XYZ file of C-alpha atoms in Angstrom:
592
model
C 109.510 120.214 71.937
C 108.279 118.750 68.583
C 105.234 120.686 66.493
C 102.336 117.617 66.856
C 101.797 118.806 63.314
C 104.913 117.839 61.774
C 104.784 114.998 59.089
C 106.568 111.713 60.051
C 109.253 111.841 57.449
C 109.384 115.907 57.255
C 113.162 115.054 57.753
C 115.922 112.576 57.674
C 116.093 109.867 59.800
C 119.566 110.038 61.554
C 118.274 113.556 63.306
C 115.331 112.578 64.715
C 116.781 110.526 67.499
C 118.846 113.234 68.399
C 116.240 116.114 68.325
C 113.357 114.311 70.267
C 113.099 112.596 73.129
C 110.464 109.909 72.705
C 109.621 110.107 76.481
C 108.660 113.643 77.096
C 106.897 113.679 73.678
C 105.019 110.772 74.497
C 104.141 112.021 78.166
C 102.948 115.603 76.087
C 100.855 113.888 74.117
C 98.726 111.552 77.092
C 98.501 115.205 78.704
C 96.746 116.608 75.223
C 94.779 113.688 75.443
C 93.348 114.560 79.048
C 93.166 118.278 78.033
C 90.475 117.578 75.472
C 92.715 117.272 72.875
C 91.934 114.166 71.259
C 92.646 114.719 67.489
C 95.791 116.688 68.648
C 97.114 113.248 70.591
C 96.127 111.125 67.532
C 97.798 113.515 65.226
C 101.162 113.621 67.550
C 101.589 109.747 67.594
C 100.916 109.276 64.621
C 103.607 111.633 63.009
C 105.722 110.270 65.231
C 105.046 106.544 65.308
C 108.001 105.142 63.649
C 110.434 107.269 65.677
C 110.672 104.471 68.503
C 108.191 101.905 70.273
C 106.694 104.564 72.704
C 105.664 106.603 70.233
C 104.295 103.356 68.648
C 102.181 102.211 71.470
C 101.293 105.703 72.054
C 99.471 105.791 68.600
C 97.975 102.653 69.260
C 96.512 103.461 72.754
C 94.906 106.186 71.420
C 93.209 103.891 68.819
C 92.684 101.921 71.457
C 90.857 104.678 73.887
C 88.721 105.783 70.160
C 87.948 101.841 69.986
C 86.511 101.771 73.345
C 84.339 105.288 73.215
C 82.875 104.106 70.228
C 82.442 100.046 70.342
C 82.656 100.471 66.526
C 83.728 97.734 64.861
C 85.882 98.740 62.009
C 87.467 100.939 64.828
C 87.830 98.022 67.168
C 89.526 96.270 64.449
C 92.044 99.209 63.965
C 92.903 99.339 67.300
C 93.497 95.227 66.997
C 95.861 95.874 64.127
C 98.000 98.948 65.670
C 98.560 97.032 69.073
C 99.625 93.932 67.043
C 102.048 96.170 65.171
C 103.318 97.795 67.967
C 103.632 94.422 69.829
C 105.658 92.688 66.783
C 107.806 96.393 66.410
C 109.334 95.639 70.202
C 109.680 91.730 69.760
C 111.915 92.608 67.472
C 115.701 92.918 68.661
C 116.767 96.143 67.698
C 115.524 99.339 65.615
C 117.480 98.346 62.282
C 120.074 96.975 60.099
C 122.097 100.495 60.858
C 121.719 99.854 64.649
C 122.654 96.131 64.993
C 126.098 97.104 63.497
C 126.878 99.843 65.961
C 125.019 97.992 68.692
C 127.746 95.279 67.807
C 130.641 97.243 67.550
C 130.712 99.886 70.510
C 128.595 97.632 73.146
C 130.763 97.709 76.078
C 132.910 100.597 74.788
C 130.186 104.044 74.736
C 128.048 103.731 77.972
C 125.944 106.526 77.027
C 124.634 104.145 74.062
C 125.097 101.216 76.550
C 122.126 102.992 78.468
C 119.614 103.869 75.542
C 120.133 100.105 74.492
C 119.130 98.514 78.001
C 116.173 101.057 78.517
C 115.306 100.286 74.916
C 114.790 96.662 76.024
C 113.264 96.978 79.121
C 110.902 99.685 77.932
C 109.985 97.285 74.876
C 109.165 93.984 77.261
C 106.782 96.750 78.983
C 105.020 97.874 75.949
C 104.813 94.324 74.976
C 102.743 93.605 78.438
C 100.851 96.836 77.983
C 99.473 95.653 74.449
C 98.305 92.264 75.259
C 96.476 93.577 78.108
C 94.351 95.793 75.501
C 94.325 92.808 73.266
C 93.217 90.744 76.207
C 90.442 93.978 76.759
C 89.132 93.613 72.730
C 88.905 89.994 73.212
C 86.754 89.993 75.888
C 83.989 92.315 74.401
C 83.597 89.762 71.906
C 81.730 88.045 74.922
C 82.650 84.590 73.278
C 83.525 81.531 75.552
C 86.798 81.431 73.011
C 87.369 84.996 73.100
C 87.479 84.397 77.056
C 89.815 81.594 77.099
C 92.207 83.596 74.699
C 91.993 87.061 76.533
C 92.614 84.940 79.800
C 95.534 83.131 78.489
C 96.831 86.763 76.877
C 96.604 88.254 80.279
C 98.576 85.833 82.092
C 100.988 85.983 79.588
C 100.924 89.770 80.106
C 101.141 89.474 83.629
C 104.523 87.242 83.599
C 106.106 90.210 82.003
C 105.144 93.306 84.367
C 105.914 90.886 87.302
C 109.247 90.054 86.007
C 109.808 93.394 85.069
C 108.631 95.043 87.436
C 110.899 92.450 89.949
C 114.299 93.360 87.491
C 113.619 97.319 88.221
C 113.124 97.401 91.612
C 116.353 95.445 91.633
C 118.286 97.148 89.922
C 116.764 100.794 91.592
C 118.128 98.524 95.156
C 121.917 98.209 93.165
C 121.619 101.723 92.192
C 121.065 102.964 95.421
C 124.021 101.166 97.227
C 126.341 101.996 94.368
C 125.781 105.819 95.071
C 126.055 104.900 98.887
C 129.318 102.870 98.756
C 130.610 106.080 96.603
C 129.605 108.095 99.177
C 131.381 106.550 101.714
C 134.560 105.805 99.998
C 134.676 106.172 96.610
C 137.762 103.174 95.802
C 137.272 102.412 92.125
C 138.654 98.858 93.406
C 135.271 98.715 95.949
C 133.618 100.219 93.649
C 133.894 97.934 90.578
C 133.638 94.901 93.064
C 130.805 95.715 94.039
C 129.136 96.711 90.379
C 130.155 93.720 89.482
C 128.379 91.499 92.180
C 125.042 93.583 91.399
C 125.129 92.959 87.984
C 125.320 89.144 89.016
C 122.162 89.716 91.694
C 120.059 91.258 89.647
C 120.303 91.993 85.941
C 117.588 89.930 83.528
C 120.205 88.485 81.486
C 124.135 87.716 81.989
C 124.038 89.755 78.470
C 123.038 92.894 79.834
C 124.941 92.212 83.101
C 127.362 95.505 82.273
C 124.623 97.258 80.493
C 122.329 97.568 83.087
C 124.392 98.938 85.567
C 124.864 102.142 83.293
C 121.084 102.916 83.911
C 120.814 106.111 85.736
C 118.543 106.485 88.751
C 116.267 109.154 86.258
C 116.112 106.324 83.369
C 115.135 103.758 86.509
C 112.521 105.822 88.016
C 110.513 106.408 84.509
C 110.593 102.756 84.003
C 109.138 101.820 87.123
C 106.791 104.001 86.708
C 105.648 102.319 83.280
C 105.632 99.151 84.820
C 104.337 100.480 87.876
C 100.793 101.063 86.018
C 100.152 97.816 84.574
C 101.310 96.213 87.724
C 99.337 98.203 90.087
C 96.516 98.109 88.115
C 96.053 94.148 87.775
C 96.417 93.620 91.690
C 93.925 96.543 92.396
C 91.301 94.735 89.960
C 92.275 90.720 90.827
C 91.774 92.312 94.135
C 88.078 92.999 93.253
C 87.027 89.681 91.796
C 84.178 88.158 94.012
C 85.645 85.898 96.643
C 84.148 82.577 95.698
C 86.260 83.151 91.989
C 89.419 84.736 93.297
C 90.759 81.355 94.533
C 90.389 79.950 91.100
C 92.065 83.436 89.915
C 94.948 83.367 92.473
C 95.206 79.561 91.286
C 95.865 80.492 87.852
C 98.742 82.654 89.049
C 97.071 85.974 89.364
C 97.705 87.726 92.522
C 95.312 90.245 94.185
C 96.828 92.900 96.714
C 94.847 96.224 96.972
C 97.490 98.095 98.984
C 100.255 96.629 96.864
C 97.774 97.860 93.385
C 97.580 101.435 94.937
C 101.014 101.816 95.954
C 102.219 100.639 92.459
C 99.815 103.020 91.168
C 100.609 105.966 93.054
C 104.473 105.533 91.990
C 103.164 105.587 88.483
C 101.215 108.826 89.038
C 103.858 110.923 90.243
C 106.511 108.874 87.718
C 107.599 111.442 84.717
C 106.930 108.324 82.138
C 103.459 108.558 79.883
C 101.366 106.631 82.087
C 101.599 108.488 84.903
C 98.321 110.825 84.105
C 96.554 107.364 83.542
C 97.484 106.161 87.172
C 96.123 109.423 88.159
C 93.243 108.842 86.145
C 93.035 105.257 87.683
C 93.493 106.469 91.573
C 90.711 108.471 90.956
C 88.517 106.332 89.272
C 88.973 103.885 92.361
C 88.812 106.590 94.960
C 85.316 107.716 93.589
C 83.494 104.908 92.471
C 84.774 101.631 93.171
C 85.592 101.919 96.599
C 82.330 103.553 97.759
C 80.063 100.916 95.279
C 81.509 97.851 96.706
C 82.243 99.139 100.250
C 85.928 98.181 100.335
C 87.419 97.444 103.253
C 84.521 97.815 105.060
C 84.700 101.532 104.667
C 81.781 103.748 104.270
C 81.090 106.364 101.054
C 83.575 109.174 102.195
C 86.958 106.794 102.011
C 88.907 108.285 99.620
C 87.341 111.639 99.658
C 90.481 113.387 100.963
C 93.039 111.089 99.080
C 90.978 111.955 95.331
C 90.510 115.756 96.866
C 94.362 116.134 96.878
C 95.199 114.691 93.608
C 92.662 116.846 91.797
C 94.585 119.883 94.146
C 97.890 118.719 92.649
C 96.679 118.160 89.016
C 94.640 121.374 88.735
C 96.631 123.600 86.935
C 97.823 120.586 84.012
C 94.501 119.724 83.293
C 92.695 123.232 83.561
C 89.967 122.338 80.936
C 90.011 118.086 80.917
C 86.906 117.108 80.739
C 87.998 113.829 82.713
C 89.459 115.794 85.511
C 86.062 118.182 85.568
C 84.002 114.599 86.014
C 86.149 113.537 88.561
C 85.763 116.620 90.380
C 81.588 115.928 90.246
C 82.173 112.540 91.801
C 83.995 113.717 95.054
C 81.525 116.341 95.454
C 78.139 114.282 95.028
C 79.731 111.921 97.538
C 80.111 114.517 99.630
C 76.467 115.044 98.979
C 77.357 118.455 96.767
C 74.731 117.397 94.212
C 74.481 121.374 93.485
C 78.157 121.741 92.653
C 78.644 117.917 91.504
C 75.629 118.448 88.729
C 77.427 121.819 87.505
C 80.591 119.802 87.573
C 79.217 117.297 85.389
C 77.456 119.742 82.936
C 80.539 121.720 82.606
C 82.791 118.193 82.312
C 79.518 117.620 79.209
C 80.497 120.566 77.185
C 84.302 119.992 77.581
C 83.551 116.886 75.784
C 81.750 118.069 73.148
C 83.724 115.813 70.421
C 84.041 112.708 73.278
C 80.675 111.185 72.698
C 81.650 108.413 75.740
C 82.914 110.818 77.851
C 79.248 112.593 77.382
C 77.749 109.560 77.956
C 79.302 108.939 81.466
C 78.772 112.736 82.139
C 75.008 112.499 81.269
C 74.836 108.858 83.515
C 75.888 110.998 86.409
C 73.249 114.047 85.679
C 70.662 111.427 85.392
C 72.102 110.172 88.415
C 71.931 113.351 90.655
C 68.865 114.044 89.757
C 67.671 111.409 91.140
C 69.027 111.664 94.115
C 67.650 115.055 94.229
C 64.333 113.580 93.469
C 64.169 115.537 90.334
C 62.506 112.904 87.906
C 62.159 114.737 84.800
C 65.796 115.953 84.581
C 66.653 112.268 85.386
C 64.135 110.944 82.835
C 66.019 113.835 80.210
C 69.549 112.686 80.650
C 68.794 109.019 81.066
C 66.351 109.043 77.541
C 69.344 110.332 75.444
C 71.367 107.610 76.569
C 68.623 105.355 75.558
C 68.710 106.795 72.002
C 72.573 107.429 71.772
C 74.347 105.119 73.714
C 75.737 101.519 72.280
C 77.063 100.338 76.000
C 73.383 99.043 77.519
C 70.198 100.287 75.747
C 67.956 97.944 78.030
C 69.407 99.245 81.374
C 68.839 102.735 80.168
C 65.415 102.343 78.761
C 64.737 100.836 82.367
C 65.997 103.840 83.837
C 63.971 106.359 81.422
C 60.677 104.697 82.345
C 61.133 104.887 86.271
C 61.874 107.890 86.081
C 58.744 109.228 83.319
C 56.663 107.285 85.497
C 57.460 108.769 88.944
C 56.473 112.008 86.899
C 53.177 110.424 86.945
C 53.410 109.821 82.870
C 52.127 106.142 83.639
C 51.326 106.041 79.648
C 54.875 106.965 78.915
C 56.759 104.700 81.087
C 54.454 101.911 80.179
C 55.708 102.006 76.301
C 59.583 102.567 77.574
C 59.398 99.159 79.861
C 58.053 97.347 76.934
C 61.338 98.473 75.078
C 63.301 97.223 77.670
C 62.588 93.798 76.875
C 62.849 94.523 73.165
C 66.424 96.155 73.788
C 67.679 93.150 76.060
C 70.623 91.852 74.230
C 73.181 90.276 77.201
C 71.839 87.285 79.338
C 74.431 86.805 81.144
C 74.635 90.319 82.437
C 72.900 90.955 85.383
C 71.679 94.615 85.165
C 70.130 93.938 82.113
C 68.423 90.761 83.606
C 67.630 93.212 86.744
C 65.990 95.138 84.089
C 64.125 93.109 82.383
C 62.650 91.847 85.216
C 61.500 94.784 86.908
C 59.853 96.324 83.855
C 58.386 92.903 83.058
C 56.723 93.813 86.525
C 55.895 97.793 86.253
C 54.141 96.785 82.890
C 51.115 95.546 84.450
C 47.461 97.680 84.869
C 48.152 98.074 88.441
C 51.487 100.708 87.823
C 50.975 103.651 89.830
C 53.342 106.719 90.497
C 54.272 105.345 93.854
C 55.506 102.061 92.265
C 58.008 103.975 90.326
C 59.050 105.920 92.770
C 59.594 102.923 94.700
C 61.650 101.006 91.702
C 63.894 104.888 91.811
C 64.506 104.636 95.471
C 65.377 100.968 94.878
C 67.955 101.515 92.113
C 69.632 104.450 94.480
C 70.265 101.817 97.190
C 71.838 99.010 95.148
C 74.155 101.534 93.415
C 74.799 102.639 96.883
C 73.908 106.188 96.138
C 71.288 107.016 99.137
C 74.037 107.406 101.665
C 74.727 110.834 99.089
C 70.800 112.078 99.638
C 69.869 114.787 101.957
C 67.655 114.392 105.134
C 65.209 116.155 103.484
C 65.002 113.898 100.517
C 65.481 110.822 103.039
C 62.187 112.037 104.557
C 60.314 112.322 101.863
C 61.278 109.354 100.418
C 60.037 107.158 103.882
C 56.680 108.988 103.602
C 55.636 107.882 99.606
C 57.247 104.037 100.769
C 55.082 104.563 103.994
C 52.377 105.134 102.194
C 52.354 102.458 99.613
C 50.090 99.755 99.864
C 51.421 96.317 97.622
C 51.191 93.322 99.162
C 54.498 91.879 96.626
C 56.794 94.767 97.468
C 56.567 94.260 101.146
C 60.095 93.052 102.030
C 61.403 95.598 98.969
C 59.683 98.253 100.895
C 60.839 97.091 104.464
C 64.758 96.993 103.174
C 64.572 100.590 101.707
C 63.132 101.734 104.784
C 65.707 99.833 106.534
C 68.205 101.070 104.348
C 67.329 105.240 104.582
C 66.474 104.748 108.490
C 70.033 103.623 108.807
C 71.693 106.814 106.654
C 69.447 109.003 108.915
C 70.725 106.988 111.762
C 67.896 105.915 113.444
C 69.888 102.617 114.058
C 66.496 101.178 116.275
C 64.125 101.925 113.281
C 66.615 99.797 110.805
C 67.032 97.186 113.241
C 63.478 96.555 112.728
C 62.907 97.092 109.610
C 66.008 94.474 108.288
C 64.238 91.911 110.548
C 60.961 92.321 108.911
C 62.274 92.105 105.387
C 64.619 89.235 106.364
C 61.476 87.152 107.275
C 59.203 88.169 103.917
C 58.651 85.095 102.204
C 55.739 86.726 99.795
C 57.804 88.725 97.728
C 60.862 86.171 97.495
C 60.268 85.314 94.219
C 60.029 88.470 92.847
C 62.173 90.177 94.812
C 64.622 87.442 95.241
C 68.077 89.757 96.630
C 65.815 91.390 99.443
C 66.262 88.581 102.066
C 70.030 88.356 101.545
C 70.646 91.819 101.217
C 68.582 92.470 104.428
C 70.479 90.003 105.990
C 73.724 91.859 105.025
C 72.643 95.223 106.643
C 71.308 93.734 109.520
C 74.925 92.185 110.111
C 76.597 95.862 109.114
C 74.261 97.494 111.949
C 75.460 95.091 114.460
C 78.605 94.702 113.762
C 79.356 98.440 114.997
C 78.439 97.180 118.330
C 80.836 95.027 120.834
C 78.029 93.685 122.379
C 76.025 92.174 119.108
C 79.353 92.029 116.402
C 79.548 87.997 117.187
C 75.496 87.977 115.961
C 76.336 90.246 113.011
C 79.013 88.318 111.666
C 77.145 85.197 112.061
C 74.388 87.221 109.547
C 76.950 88.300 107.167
C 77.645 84.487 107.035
C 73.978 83.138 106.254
C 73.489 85.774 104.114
C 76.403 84.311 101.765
C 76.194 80.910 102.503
C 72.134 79.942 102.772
C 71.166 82.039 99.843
C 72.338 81.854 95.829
C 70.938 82.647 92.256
C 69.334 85.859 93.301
C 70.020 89.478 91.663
C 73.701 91.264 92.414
C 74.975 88.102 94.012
C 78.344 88.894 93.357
C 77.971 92.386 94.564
C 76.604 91.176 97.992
C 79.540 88.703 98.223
C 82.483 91.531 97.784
C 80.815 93.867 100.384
C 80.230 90.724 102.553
C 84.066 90.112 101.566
C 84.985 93.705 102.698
C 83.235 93.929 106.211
C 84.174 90.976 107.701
C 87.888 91.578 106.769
C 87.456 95.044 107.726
C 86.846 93.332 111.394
C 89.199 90.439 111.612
C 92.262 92.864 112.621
C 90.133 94.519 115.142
C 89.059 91.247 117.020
C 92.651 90.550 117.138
C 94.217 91.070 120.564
């Protein structure tokens, strides 16, 4: 295996193709990557960048990844120019003047180079798909009405590709198969070039590579599936995703949406020997821990996907012993398995790993903040949340909110009262909706009336819309019904009522949260304020009765008016996909 710290022209040209193979050394340096080797990746691509297009797009992933921990511009630009080079390296039709000749001369006559040159092309149309999905990406933080028309368009363009070949693979993995089978059976060179030759016919890309395609070994195959596997999987997992009332409009523009099909596709990445497959991992995980138990896929509760993440972590252990990535990961299972000892020395550990990942710090400090919550502990929380106020360039406003519930459940009412006027000062994005959330809440918590209570309240609040009260203990369940029990504001009453609602149902005192959804369905005094609380209580009302035979026919007829007779009110979307989820988690059941 190369030295990473070899210059790219320590040596002539015509030995480097023979010496390295651009595969393994690209998969080597994803895994240095995930080990907390950052500088070590960079420096590996980028000595090897002109050696082929994989080692091209590897360099420019990685200054893609840099672009996105940092939001910098001049590094956002960078990672604009490398994909663009990479992208115009594979359009081109072969490596050089040198290699056009020979190409043209021994085509049909050395299948060993017969091989290289059809991987070489499929491999490139790949690339080509992965780039302009990370163009697509750099567009879209522009958050530009053009940028978003372009980055659409780029995407379906990307999409064409990994669907065609991703279609051409799979076909000619199929002719690959049946070749070795019909050998098997009887191995007639007559039978055997018949059949070759009707396969090549079926399903090669191009009546040009008709003969060169069916030289690909069933090794060369699998590695390209699995490239294509990862871009594939991953746009049906997240078209999947898109609230229902867009994904009609999404399908229409010819972008498909099948979760299975995404995690399949994904999975056959992940255990794929090409250099994406630690990213599917990565991927697999990141769905497995926090998208599925946010949005409630499939109607599932927060321990779906426990086992599945448990046993790729297992698997992956001893690759990525000190990936700081893999250490986070680790955190998530266990805090949704309610862990928050072990997840919070997860995530400190996963914090040091990183100590030259600044993003990767970030998330790792989001999650401290977050456990500590959960555990009630407000001045940890307040800790980890403030230095993402001062340090972080993703959402300033949503963290400043954060830092002031949490100083002012300390009972530092001064304190938070300065934070939540920052909040407003720091809102930047009006079209996002947590920083809208935000701003409207500390608008609120501003006034003379704040007490301790009130934050508390706003903390309990922000654990049940990210879903995250299912992963608190009784005893912190408990305590958290007696300060809402005790709180006396006439505005918060149907907030109050929900959350009770809410925590009587994870202690399952399904009679109490019966109740309690009905009261804060009817609220009509804090409506404007509170404007998600009827809907949302609505939604859990239908959940609750949906588990029953007896009451699922009124459930699902709540699940219904709470999409359908309410609109403009805070994490609309979100309600919609979990509304989504449950009722086609039932449909198969109520079939005979």
């Amino acid at each position: 295996m190369a030295d990473p710290t070899e210059p790219a022209r320590g040596g002539s040209e015509e030995e480097k193709p023979e010496s390295i193979n651009d595969a393994e050394l690209a998969l080597k340096g994803i895994n240095m990557l995930l080990n907390n080797g950052f500088k070590e990746s960079d420096e590996l691509f980028r000595a090897y960048r002109n050696h082929s297009p994989l080692m091209s797009f590897g360099a420019s992933f990685v200054s893609f990844l840099n672009a996105m921990m940092t939001f910098e511009e001049e590094k956002m630009q960078l990672a604009f120019e490398d994909l663009k080079a990479t992208e115009k390296l594979c359009e081109r039709e072969n490596t050089g003047v040198i290699e056009t000749i020979k190409n043209k001369i021994k085509r049909s006559m050395d299948s060993q180079r017969s091989e290289v040159a059809a991987v070489d092309r499929l491999q490139r149309q790949i690339i080509i798909a992965d780039c302009q999905v990370y163009l697509a990406v750099l567009s879209f933080i522009k958050q530009e009405l053009s940028a978003y028309i372009k980055g659409g368009w780029i995407l379906r363009k990307a999409w064409k590709m990994y669907n065609k070949c991703y279609s051409d693979i799979t076909h000619l993995q199929e002719g690959s198969r049946r070749r070795a089978s019909e050998q098997q059976v009887t191995p007639s060179p007559s039978l055997s070039s018949s059949s070759s030759s009707d396969r090549a016919r079926s399903s090669s890309p191009g009546p040009s590579l008709s003969h060169r395609l069916d030289t690909i070994s069933p090794e060369a195959l699998d590695r390209l599936k699995g490239s294509v596997s990862f871009g594939y999987g991953l746009f049906h997992l997240c078209i999947s995703m898109v609230p229902p009332h867009l994904l009609k409009i999404v399908n229409l523009l010819g972008f498909p949406g099948d979760r299975l099909q995404g995690l399949s596709a994904l999975t056959y990445a992940s255990e794929s020997k090409d250099m994406k497959a630690p990213l599917a991992t990565l991927a697999l995980l990141w769905y497995h821990t926090v998208v599925q138990p946010f949005f409630a896929l499939d109607g599932t509760d927060t321990q779906a996907g426990l086992l599945e993440a448990k046993s790729i972590l297992q698997q992956r252990e001893a690759i990525y012993p000190n990936s700081s990535l893999f250490r986070f990961f680790k955190g998530r299972v266990q805090r949704l398995e309610c862990q928050i000892s072990s997840a919070l020395t997860s995530f400190s550990d996963a914090l040091d790993l990183a100590s030259d990942q600044r993003e990767i710090q970030h998330v790792c400090l989001y999650e401290i903040g977050w456990c500590s919550m959960i555990e009630l502990n407000y001045r940890e929380a307040y800790k980890a949340f403030e230095r993402l106020k001062t340090e972080s360039r993703w959402s300033q406003c949503y963290y400043a909110y954060l830092t002031g519930v949490c100083q002012g459940a300390t009972g530092d009412l001064e304190g938070a009262v300065t934070v939540f006027k920052d909040v407003q000062r720091l809102f930047k994005r009006k079209n996002n909706q947590i920083e809208l959330f935000s701003m409207k809440r500390a608008e609120k918590l501003r006034s003379p009336s704040l007490s301790k209570e009130l934050c508390i309240l706003a903390v309990i609040e922000i654990l049940y819309l990210w879903k995250a009260l299912s992963n608190c203990s009784t005893a912190k369940l408990q305590t958290m019904t007696q300060v809402l029990q005790s709180l006396e504001d006439a505005s918060s009453a149907g907030l109050k009522n929900l959350l009770l609602g809410a925590i009587s149902k994870c202690l399952h005192n399904t009679k109490d949260a019966i109740q309690y959804f009905h009261l804060a369905a009817r609220d009509e005094v804090g409506r404007l304020s509170n404007s998600y609380v009827q809907p949302y209580s609505c939604y859990e009302l239908g959940c609750v009765l949906l588990n029953a035979p007896e009451s699922a026919a009124k459930g699902r007829m709540l699940m219904l008016q709470a999409k359908e007779d309410y609109g403009g009110y805070d994490f609309e979307n979100r309600l919609h996909v979990r509304i989504h989820s449950a009722l086609a988690s039932v449909r198969p059941a109520a079939q005979p």
